[in-house]
N, CA and C atoms as an extended XYZ file, in Angstrom:
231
Properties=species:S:1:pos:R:3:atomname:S:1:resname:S:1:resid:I:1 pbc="F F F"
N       -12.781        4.966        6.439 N   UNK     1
C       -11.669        4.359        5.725 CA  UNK     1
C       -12.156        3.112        5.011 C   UNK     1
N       -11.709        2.893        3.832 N   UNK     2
C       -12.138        2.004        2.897 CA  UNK     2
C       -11.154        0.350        3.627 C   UNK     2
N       -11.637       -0.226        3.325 N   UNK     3
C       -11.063       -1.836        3.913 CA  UNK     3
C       -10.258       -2.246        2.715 C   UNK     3
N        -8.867       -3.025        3.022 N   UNK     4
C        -7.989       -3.630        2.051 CA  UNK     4
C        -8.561       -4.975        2.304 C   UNK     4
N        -9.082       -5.080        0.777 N   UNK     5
C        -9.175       -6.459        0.835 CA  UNK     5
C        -8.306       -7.443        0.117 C   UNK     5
N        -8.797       -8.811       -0.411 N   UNK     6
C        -7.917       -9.276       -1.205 CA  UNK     6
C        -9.024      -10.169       -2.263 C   UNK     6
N        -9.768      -10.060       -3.359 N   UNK     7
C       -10.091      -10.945       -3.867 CA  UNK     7
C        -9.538      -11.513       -5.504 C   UNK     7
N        -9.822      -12.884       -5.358 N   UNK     8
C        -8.784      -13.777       -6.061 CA  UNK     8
C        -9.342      -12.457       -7.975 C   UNK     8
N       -10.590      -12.640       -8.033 N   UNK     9
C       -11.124      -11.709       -9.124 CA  UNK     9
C       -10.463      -10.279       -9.666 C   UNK     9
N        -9.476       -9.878       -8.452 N   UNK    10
C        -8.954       -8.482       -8.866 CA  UNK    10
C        -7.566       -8.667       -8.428 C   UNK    10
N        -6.781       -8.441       -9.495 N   UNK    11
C        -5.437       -8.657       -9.632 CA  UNK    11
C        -4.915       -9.532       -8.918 C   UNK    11
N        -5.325      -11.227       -9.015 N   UNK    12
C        -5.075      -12.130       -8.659 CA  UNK    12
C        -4.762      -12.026       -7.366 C   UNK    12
N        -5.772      -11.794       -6.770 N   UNK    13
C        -5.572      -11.691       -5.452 CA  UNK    13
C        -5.174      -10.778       -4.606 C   UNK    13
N        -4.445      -10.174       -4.851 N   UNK    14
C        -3.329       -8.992       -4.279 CA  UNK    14
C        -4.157       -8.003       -3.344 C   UNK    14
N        -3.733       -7.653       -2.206 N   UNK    15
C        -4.083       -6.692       -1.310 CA  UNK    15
C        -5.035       -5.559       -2.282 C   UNK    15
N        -6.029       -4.865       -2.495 N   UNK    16
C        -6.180       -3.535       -2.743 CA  UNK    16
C        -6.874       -2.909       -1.637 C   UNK    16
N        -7.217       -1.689       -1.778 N   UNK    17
C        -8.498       -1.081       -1.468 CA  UNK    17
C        -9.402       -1.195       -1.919 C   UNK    17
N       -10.448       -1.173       -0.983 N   UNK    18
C       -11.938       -1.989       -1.694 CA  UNK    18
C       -12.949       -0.738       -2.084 C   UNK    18
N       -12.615       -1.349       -3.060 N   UNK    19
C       -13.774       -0.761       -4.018 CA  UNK    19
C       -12.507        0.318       -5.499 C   UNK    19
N       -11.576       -0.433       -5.129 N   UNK    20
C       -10.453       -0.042       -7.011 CA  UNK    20
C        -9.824       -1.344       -7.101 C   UNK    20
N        -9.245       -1.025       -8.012 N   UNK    21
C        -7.934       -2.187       -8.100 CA  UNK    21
C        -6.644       -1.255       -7.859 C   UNK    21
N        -6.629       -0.507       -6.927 N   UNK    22
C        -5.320       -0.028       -6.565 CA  UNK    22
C        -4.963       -0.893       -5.684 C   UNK    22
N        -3.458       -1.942       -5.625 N   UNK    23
C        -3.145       -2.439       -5.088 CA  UNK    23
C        -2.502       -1.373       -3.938 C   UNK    23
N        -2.249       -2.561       -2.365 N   UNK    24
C        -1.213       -2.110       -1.245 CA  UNK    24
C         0.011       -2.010       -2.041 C   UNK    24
N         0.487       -2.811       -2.511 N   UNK    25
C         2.270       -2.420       -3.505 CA  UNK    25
C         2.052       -1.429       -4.076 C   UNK    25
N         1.269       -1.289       -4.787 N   UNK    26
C         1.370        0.025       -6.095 CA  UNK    26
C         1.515        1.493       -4.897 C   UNK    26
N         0.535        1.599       -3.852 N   UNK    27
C         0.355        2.780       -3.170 CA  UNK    27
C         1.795        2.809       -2.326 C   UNK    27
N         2.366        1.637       -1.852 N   UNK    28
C         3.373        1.892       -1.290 CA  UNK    28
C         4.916        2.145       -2.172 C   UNK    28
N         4.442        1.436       -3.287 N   UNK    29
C         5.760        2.170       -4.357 CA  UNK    29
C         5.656        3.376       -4.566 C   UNK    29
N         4.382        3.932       -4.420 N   UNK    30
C         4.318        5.588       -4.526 CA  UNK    30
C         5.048        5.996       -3.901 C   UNK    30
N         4.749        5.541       -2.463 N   UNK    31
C         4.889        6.334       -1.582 CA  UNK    31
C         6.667        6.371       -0.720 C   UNK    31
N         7.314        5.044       -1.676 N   UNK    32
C         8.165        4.853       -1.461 CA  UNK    32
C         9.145        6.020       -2.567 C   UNK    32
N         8.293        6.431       -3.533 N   UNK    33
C         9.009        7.529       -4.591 CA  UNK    33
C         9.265        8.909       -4.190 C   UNK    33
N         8.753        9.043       -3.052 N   UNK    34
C         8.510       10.039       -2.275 CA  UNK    34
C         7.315       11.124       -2.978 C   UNK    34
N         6.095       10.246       -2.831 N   UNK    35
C         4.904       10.872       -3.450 CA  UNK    35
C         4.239       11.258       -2.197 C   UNK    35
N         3.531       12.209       -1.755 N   UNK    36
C         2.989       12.297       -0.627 CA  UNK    36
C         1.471       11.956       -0.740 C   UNK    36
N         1.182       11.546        0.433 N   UNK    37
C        -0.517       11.752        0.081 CA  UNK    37
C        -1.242       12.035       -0.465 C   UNK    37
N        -1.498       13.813       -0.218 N   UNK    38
C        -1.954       14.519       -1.231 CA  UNK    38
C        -1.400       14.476       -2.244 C   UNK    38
N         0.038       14.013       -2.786 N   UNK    39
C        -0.268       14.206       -4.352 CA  UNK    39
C        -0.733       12.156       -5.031 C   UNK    39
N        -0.902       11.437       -4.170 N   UNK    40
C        -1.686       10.131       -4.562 CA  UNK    40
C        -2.748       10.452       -4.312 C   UNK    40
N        -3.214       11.346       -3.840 N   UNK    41
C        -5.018       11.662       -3.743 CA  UNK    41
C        -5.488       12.119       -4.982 C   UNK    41
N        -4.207       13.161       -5.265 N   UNK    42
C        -4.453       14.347       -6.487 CA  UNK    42
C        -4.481       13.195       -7.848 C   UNK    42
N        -3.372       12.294       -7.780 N   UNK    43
C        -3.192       11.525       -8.932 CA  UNK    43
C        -4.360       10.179       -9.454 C   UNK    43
N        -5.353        9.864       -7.788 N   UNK    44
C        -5.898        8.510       -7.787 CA  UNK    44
C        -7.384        9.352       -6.976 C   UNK    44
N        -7.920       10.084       -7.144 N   UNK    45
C        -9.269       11.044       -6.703 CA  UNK    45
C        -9.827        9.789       -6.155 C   UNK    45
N       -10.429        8.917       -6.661 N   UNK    46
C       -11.156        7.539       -5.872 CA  UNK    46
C       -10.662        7.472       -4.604 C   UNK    46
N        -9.280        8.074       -4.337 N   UNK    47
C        -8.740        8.175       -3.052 CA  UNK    47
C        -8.878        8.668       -1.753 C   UNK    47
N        -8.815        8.646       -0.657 N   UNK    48
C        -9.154        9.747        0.261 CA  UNK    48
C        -7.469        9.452        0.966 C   UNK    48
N        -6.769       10.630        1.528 N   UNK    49
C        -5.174       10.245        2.715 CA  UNK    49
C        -6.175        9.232        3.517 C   UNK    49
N        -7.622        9.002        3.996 N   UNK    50
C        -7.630        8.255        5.012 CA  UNK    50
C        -7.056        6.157        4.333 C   UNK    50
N        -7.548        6.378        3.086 N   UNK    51
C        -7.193        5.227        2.502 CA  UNK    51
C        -5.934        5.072        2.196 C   UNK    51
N        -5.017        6.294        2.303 N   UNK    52
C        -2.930        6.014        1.947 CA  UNK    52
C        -2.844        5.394        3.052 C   UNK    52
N        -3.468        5.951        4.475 N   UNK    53
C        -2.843        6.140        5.819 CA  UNK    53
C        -3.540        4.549        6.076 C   UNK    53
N        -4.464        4.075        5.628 N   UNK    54
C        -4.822        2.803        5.805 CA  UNK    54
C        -4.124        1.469        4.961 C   UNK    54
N        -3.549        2.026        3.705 N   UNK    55
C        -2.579        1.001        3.353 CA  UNK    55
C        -1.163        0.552        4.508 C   UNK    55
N        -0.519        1.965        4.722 N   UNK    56
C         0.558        2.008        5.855 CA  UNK    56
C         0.274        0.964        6.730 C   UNK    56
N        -1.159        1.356        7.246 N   UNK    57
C        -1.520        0.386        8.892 CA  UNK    57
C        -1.266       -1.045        8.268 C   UNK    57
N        -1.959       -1.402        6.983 N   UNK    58
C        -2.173       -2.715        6.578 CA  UNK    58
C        -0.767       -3.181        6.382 C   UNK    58
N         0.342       -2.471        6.084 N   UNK    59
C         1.894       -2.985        5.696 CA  UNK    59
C         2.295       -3.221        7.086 C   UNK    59
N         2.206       -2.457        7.825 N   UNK    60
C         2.798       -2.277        9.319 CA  UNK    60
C         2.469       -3.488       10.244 C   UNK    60
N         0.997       -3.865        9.671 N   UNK    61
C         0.457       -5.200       10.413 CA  UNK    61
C         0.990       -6.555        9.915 C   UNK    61
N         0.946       -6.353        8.341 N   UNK    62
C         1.933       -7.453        7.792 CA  UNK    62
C         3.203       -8.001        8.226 C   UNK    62
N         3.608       -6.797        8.723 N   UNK    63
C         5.150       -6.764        9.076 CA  UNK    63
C         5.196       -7.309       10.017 C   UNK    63
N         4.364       -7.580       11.196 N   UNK    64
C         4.381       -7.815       12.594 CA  UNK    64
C         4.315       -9.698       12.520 C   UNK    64
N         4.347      -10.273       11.182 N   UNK    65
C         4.323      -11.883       10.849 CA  UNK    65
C         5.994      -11.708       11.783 C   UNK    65
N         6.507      -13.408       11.961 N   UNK    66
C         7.196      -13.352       12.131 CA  UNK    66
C         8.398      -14.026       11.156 C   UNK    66
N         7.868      -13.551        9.886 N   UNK    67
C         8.362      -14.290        8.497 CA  UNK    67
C         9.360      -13.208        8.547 C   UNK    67
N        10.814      -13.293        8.291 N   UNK    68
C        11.909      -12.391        8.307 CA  UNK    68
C        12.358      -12.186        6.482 C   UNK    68
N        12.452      -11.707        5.662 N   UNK    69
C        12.824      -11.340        4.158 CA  UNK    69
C        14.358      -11.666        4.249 C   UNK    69
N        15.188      -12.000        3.911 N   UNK    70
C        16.846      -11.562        3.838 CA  UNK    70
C        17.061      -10.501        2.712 C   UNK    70
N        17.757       -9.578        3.420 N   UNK    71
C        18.136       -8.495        2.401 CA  UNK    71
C        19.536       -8.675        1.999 C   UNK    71
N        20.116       -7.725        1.422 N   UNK    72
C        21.560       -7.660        0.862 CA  UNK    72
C        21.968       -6.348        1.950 C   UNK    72
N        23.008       -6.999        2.535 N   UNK    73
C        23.261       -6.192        3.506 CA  UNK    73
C        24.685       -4.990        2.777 C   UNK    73
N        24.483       -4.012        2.398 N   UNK    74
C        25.447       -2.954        2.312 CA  UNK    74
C        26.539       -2.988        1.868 C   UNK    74
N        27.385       -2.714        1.336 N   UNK    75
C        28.838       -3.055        1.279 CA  UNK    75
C        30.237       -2.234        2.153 C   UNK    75
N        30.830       -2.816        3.310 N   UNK    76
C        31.018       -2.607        4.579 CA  UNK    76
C        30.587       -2.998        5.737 C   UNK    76
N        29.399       -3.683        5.507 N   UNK    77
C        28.461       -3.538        6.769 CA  UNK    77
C        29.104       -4.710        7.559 C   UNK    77
């Protein structure tokens, strides 16, 4: 699995995978479009699923800060 890095030289910094400038956002807006793996593999070949499945881990670890976002909560809720 390729390592997410962050250097200031490639898209100002921003999370990618090392060795593109595919950012962690960009792969997770994919994947938030309901793109699957294989078809971000099919679309980004530099790719391997082990590098989708390694952005996930890298969001999942982010998440574990204990910095909370406020969302817009629903209407009803």
């Amino acid at each position: 699995m390729k390592h997410i890095i962050s250097d200031p030289g490639i898209l100002g910094g921003k999370p990618v995978i090392e060795g593109t400038r595919l950012s962690v956002e960009h792969i997770l807006g994919l994947l938030a479009r309901n793109m699957s793996h294989r078809e971000i593999v099919e679309a980004y070949p530099v790719l391997t699923v082990e590098d989708v499945n390694g952005v996930l881990e890298y969001a999942a670890k982010a998440l574990q800060n204990d910095i909370v976002i406020d969302v817009k909560l629903a209407s009803g809720v």
